[in-house]
PDB file of C-alpha atoms in Angstrom:
ATOM      1  CA  THR A   1       0.000   0.000   0.000  1.00 86.00           C
ATOM      2  CA  VAL A   2       1.010   3.607  -0.493  1.00 88.00           C
ATOM      3  CA  PRO A   3      -0.246   6.803   1.124  1.00 84.00           C
ATOM      4  CA  ALA A   4      -3.213   8.335  -0.694  1.00 79.00           C
ATOM      5  CA  TYR A   5      -1.287  11.535  -1.366  1.00 80.00           C
ATOM      6  CA  PHE A   6       1.507   9.754  -3.305  1.00 87.00           C
ATOM      7  CA  ASN A   7       1.869  11.132  -6.825  1.00 90.00           C
ATOM      8  CA  SER A   8       2.665   8.981  -9.870  1.00 93.00           C
ATOM      9  CA  ARG A   9       6.439   9.437  -9.436  1.00 97.00           C
ATOM     10  CA  GLN A  10       6.281   8.246  -5.834  1.00 95.00           C
ATOM     11  CA  ARG A  11       4.075   5.297  -6.821  1.00 94.00           C
ATOM     12  CA  ARG A  12       6.538   4.315  -9.586  1.00 95.00           C
ATOM     13  CA  ALA A  13       9.442   4.506  -7.107  1.00 97.00           C
ATOM     14  CA  THR A  14       7.556   2.272  -4.662  1.00 96.00           C
ATOM     15  CA  PHE A  15       6.769  -0.165  -7.475  1.00 94.00           C
ATOM     16  CA  ALA A  16      10.438  -0.243  -8.537  1.00 95.00           C
ATOM     17  CA  ALA A  17      11.559  -0.808  -4.937  1.00 96.00           C
ATOM     18  CA  ALA A  18       9.171  -3.757  -4.623  1.00 95.00           C
ATOM     19  CA  GLN A  19      10.576  -5.281  -7.811  1.00 94.00           C
ATOM     20  CA  LEU A  20      14.159  -4.744  -6.602  1.00 95.00           C
ATOM     21  CA  ALA A  21      13.186  -6.570  -3.413  1.00 96.00           C
ATOM     22  CA  GLY A  22      12.283  -9.578  -5.552  1.00 95.00           C
ATOM     23  CA  LEU A  23       8.509  -9.273  -5.524  1.00 93.00           C
ATOM     24  CA  GLN A  24       7.252 -10.697  -8.808  1.00 89.00           C
ATOM     25  CA  LYS A  25       3.640  -9.533  -8.897  1.00 91.00           C
ATOM     26  CA  VAL A  26       3.147  -6.021  -7.549  1.00 90.00           C
ATOM     27  CA  THR A  27      -0.116  -4.128  -7.249  1.00 90.00           C
ATOM     28  CA  LEU A  28      -0.200  -0.810  -5.427  1.00 91.00           C
ATOM     29  CA  LEU A  29      -3.264   0.387  -3.565  1.00 86.00           C
ATOM     30  CA  ALA A  30      -3.817   3.655  -1.740  1.00 82.00           C
ATOM     31  CA  GLU A  31      -3.927   2.893   1.988  1.00 81.00           C
ATOM     32  CA  PRO A  32      -7.563   3.962   2.483  1.00 77.00           C
ATOM     33  CA  VAL A  33      -8.602   1.824  -0.499  1.00 78.00           C
ATOM     34  CA  ALA A  34      -6.800  -1.178   0.957  1.00 82.00           C
ATOM     35  CA  ALA A  35      -8.489  -0.608   4.313  1.00 79.00           C
ATOM     36  CA  SER A  36     -11.870  -0.446   2.617  1.00 76.00           C
ATOM     37  CA  LEU A  37     -11.426  -3.873   1.052  1.00 76.00           C
ATOM     38  CA  ALA A  38     -12.146  -5.560   4.380  1.00 70.00           C
ATOM     39  CA  TYR A  39     -15.175  -3.319   4.825  1.00 69.00           C
ATOM     40  CA  GLY A  40     -16.346  -4.140   1.301  1.00 64.00           C
ATOM     41  CA  LEU A  41     -15.928  -7.860   1.931  1.00 62.00           C
ATOM     42  CA  SER A  42     -18.565  -7.586   4.654  1.00 70.00           C
ATOM     43  CA  GLY A  43     -21.165  -7.080   1.934  1.00 76.00           C
ATOM     44  CA  ALA A  44     -21.582  -3.353   2.472  1.00 79.00           C
ATOM     45  CA  VAL A  45     -22.852  -1.393  -0.511  1.00 86.00           C
ATOM     46  CA  GLY A  46     -22.828   2.355  -1.143  1.00 88.00           C
ATOM     47  CA  LYS A  47     -20.587   5.360  -0.800  1.00 91.00           C
ATOM     48  CA  VAL A  48     -18.128   5.399   2.101  1.00 87.00           C
ATOM     49  CA  LEU A  49     -15.450   7.730   3.394  1.00 88.00           C
ATOM     50  CA  VAL A  50     -12.330   5.915   4.572  1.00 86.00           C
ATOM     51  CA  PHE A  51      -9.547   7.722   6.382  1.00 85.00           C
ATOM     52  CA  ASP A  52      -6.232   6.755   7.902  1.00 84.00           C
ATOM     53  CA  LEU A  53      -4.901   9.127  10.531  1.00 86.00           C
ATOM     54  CA  GLY A  54      -1.413   7.944  11.389  1.00 86.00           C
ATOM     55  CA  ALA A  55       1.310   9.413  13.557  1.00 88.00           C
ATOM     56  CA  GLY A  56       2.529  11.739  10.831  1.00 89.00           C
ATOM     57  CA  THR A  57       0.160  11.525   7.876  1.00 86.00           C
ATOM     58  CA  PHE A  58      -3.524  11.659   6.983  1.00 89.00           C
ATOM     59  CA  ASP A  59      -5.055   9.789   4.031  1.00 86.00           C
ATOM     60  CA  VAL A  60      -8.669   9.880   2.883  1.00 86.00           C
ATOM     61  CA  SER A  61     -10.669   8.286   0.077  1.00 86.00           C
ATOM     62  CA  VAL A  62     -14.296   8.402  -1.005  1.00 89.00           C
ATOM     63  CA  LEU A  63     -15.310   5.045  -2.426  1.00 87.00           C
ATOM     64  CA  ASP A  64     -18.376   3.483  -3.978  1.00 89.00           C
ATOM     65  CA  LEU A  65     -18.801  -0.141  -2.880  1.00 85.00           C
ATOM     66  CA  MET A  66     -20.729  -1.988  -5.582  1.00 86.00           C
ATOM     67  CA  VAL A  67     -23.182  -4.883  -5.244  1.00 88.00           C
ATOM     68  CA  ASP A  68     -20.815  -7.152  -7.200  1.00 86.00           C
ATOM     69  CA  GLY A  69     -18.003  -6.495  -4.686  1.00 78.00           C
ATOM     70  CA  SER A  70     -16.061  -4.094  -6.866  1.00 81.00           C
ATOM     71  CA  ILE A  71     -14.873  -0.752  -5.550  1.00 82.00           C
ATOM     72  CA  GLU A  72     -14.837   2.513  -7.467  1.00 86.00           C
ATOM     73  CA  VAL A  73     -12.503   5.194  -6.134  1.00 85.00           C
ATOM     74  CA  LEU A  74     -14.366   8.501  -6.399  1.00 91.00           C
ATOM     75  CA  ALA A  75     -11.706  10.678  -4.769  1.00 88.00           C
ATOM     76  CA  THR A  76      -8.516  10.254  -2.808  1.00 84.00           C
ATOM     77  CA  SER A  77      -6.183  12.694  -1.112  1.00 85.00           C
ATOM     78  CA  GLY A  78      -4.026  13.166   1.926  1.00 84.00           C
ATOM     79  CA  ASP A  79      -1.680  15.376   3.844  1.00 88.00           C
ATOM     80  CA  ALA A  80       1.902  14.317   4.515  1.00 83.00           C
ATOM     81  CA  ARG A  81       2.170  16.877   7.315  1.00 87.00           C
ATOM     82  CA  LEU A  82      -0.907  16.057   9.405  1.00 90.00           C
ATOM     83  CA  GLY A  83      -1.012  13.281  11.942  1.00 90.00           C
ATOM     84  CA  GLY A  84      -1.244  12.288  15.553  1.00 90.00           C
ATOM     85  CA  THR A  85       2.029  13.966  16.478  1.00 92.00           C
ATOM     86  CA  ASP A  86       0.541  17.265  15.283  1.00 93.00           C
ATOM     87  CA  PHE A  87      -2.399  16.757  17.648  1.00 90.00           C
ATOM     88  CA  ASP A  88       0.076  15.997  20.444  1.00 93.00           C
ATOM     89  CA  ALA A  89       1.879  19.286  19.787  1.00 94.00           C
ATOM     90  CA  CYS A  90      -1.378  21.285  19.843  1.00 92.00           C
ATOM     91  CA  ILE A  91      -2.536  19.642  23.071  1.00 90.00           C
ATOM     92  CA  LEU A  92       0.892  20.227  24.618  1.00 93.00           C
ATOM     93  CA  GLU A  93       0.662  23.943  23.816  1.00 92.00           C
ATOM     94  CA  LEU A  94      -2.810  24.132  25.398  1.00 89.00           C
ATOM     95  CA  VAL A  95      -1.551  22.423  28.564  1.00 88.00           C
ATOM     96  CA  LEU A  96       1.566  24.621  28.744  1.00 90.00           C
ATOM     97  CA  ALA A  97      -0.561  27.769  28.418  1.00 89.00           C
ATOM     98  CA  LYS A  98      -2.848  26.591  31.216  1.00 86.00           C
ATOM     99  CA  ALA A  99       0.165  25.603  33.350  1.00 84.00           C
ATOM    100  CA  LYS A 100       1.724  29.030  32.834  1.00 86.00           C
ATOM    101  CA  ALA A 101      -1.531  30.694  33.913  1.00 84.00           C
ATOM    102  CA  LEU A 102      -1.374  28.575  37.085  1.00 80.00           C
ATOM    103  CA  GLY A 103       2.177  29.797  37.757  1.00 81.00           C
ATOM    104  CA  HIS A 104       4.128  26.836  36.379  1.00 78.00           C
ATOM    105  CA  THR A 105       6.567  28.843  34.254  1.00 78.00           C
ATOM    106  CA  ARG A 106       9.584  26.520  34.277  1.00 80.00           C
ATOM    107  CA  LEU A 107       8.189  23.536  32.414  1.00 84.00           C
ATOM    108  CA  ARG A 108       9.601  24.516  28.996  1.00 87.00           C
ATOM    109  CA  GLY A 109      13.126  24.816  30.376  1.00 85.00           C
ATOM    110  CA  ASN A 110      13.082  21.437  32.117  1.00 86.00           C
ATOM    111  CA  GLU A 111      13.839  18.601  29.668  1.00 89.00           C
ATOM    112  CA  ARG A 112      12.766  15.863  32.081  1.00 88.00           C
ATOM    113  CA  ALA A 113       9.477  17.595  32.887  1.00 87.00           C
ATOM    114  CA  MET A 114       8.769  18.219  29.190  1.00 91.00           C
ATOM    115  CA  ARG A 115       9.481  14.579  28.294  1.00 92.00           C
ATOM    116  CA  LEU A 116       7.065  13.429  31.012  1.00 91.00           C
ATOM    117  CA  LEU A 117       4.477  15.982  29.943  1.00 91.00           C
ATOM    118  CA  ARG A 118       4.716  14.886  26.287  1.00 94.00           C
ATOM    119  CA  GLU A 119       4.136  11.274  27.374  1.00 94.00           C
ATOM    120  CA  ARG A 120       1.138  12.323  29.476  1.00 91.00           C
ATOM    121  CA  VAL A 121      -0.270  14.421  26.638  1.00 92.00           C
ATOM    122  CA  GLU A 122      -0.044  11.499  24.204  1.00 93.00           C
ATOM    123  CA  ALA A 123      -1.713   9.179  26.730  1.00 92.00           C
ATOM    124  CA  ALA A 124      -4.481  11.764  27.243  1.00 89.00           C
ATOM    125  CA  LYS A 125      -5.005  12.074  23.481  1.00 90.00           C
ATOM    126  CA  ILE A 126      -5.393   8.311  23.202  1.00 90.00           C
ATOM    127  CA  LYS A 127      -7.877   8.270  26.099  1.00 89.00           C
ATOM    128  CA  LEU A 128      -9.910  10.970  24.335  1.00 86.00           C
ATOM    129  CA  SER A 129     -10.743   8.340  21.716  1.00 85.00           C
ATOM    130  CA  VAL A 130     -13.115   6.734  24.229  1.00 89.00           C
ATOM    131  CA  VAL A 131     -13.916   9.454  26.790  1.00 85.00           C
ATOM    132  CA  THR A 132     -14.757  13.141  26.496  1.00 84.00           C
ATOM    133  CA  LYS A 133     -12.664  14.497  29.357  1.00 84.00           C
ATOM    134  CA  VAL A 134      -9.176  13.741  30.714  1.00 85.00           C
ATOM    135  CA  GLU A 135      -6.916  15.284  33.327  1.00 84.00           C
ATOM    136  CA  ILE A 136      -3.186  15.749  32.759  1.00 84.00           C
ATOM    137  CA  VAL A 137      -1.040  15.944  35.890  1.00 83.00           C
ATOM    138  CA  LEU A 138       1.859  18.357  35.489  1.00 82.00           C
ATOM    139  CA  PRO A 139       5.295  16.936  36.327  1.00 81.00           C
ATOM    140  CA  ASP A 140       7.461  18.661  38.912  1.00 69.00           C
ATOM    141  CA  SER A 141       9.322  21.554  37.366  1.00 58.00           C
ATOM    142  CA  GLY A 142      10.993  23.487  40.148  1.00 53.00           C
ATOM    143  CA  VAL A 143       9.641  26.577  41.861  1.00 47.00           C
ATOM    144  CA  ASN A 144       6.112  27.768  41.116  1.00 47.00           C
ATOM    145  CA  ALA A 145       6.544  31.387  40.019  1.00 46.00           C
ATOM    146  CA  ARG A 146       3.212  32.493  41.480  1.00 47.00           C
ATOM    147  CA  THR A 147       3.243  30.720  44.867  1.00 46.00           C
ATOM    148  CA  GLY A 148       7.003  30.440  45.424  1.00 46.00           C
ATOM    149  CA  ALA A 149       6.478  26.811  46.419  1.00 45.00           C
ATOM    150  CA  ASN A 150       8.885  24.139  45.281  1.00 43.00           C
ATOM    151  CA  ASP A 151       7.009  21.581  43.191  1.00 43.00           C
ATOM    152  CA  LEU A 152       8.623  18.478  44.656  1.00 34.00           C
ATOM    153  CA  LYS A 153       5.847  16.238  43.395  1.00 37.00           C
ATOM    154  CA  PRO A 154       3.316  16.501  40.594  1.00 38.00           C
ATOM    155  CA  SER A 155       0.752  18.953  41.891  1.00 41.00           C
ATOM    156  CA  GLY A 156      -0.834  20.894  39.064  1.00 45.00           C
ATOM    157  CA  THR A 157      -3.322  19.597  36.550  1.00 49.00           C
ATOM    158  CA  GLY A 158      -4.410  20.601  33.117  1.00 52.00           C
ATOM    159  CA  GLU A 159      -7.932  19.602  32.166  1.00 57.00           C
ATOM    160  CA  LEU A 160      -8.585  18.754  28.544  1.00 55.00           C
ATOM    161  CA  VAL A 161     -12.043  18.345  27.076  1.00 53.00           C
ATOM    162  CA  GLU A 162     -12.684  17.006  23.577  1.00 52.00           C
ATOM    163  CA  GLU A 163     -14.505  19.599  21.473  1.00 48.00           C
TER     164      GLU A 163
END
């Protein structure tokens, strides 16, 4: 399979690479089309939108599943610069802004705290697939600029609600 946004040059390069690897019979399918095959095998008929949101890319296709089991691709596209890591970065910025408003101004300068916060943000994003609200506990980051207290343990939270 290839990403939906691949142009003909990229598809030819993928095809050539498969042949160089010793594959004798090569057929390339856009990733959303390949994913829809399983859906189509269930006997579904009609127009469907299939998307693949990966860590770094987004692919989408509009397909028409026919009664005879064939699939007509009506449209396909994608974005090589849109994926789950982009959502992580946006959520991280929201949490950092809220943390700063609460007086936690040293998070950005603390590599350990930022690593922990990135992990917590990703976990929260994944949880938002099944719930509508999550809480992100801020890691310790030194002295709270507003209270003067030393954050020796995680004490602040950032609430995130799916909109």
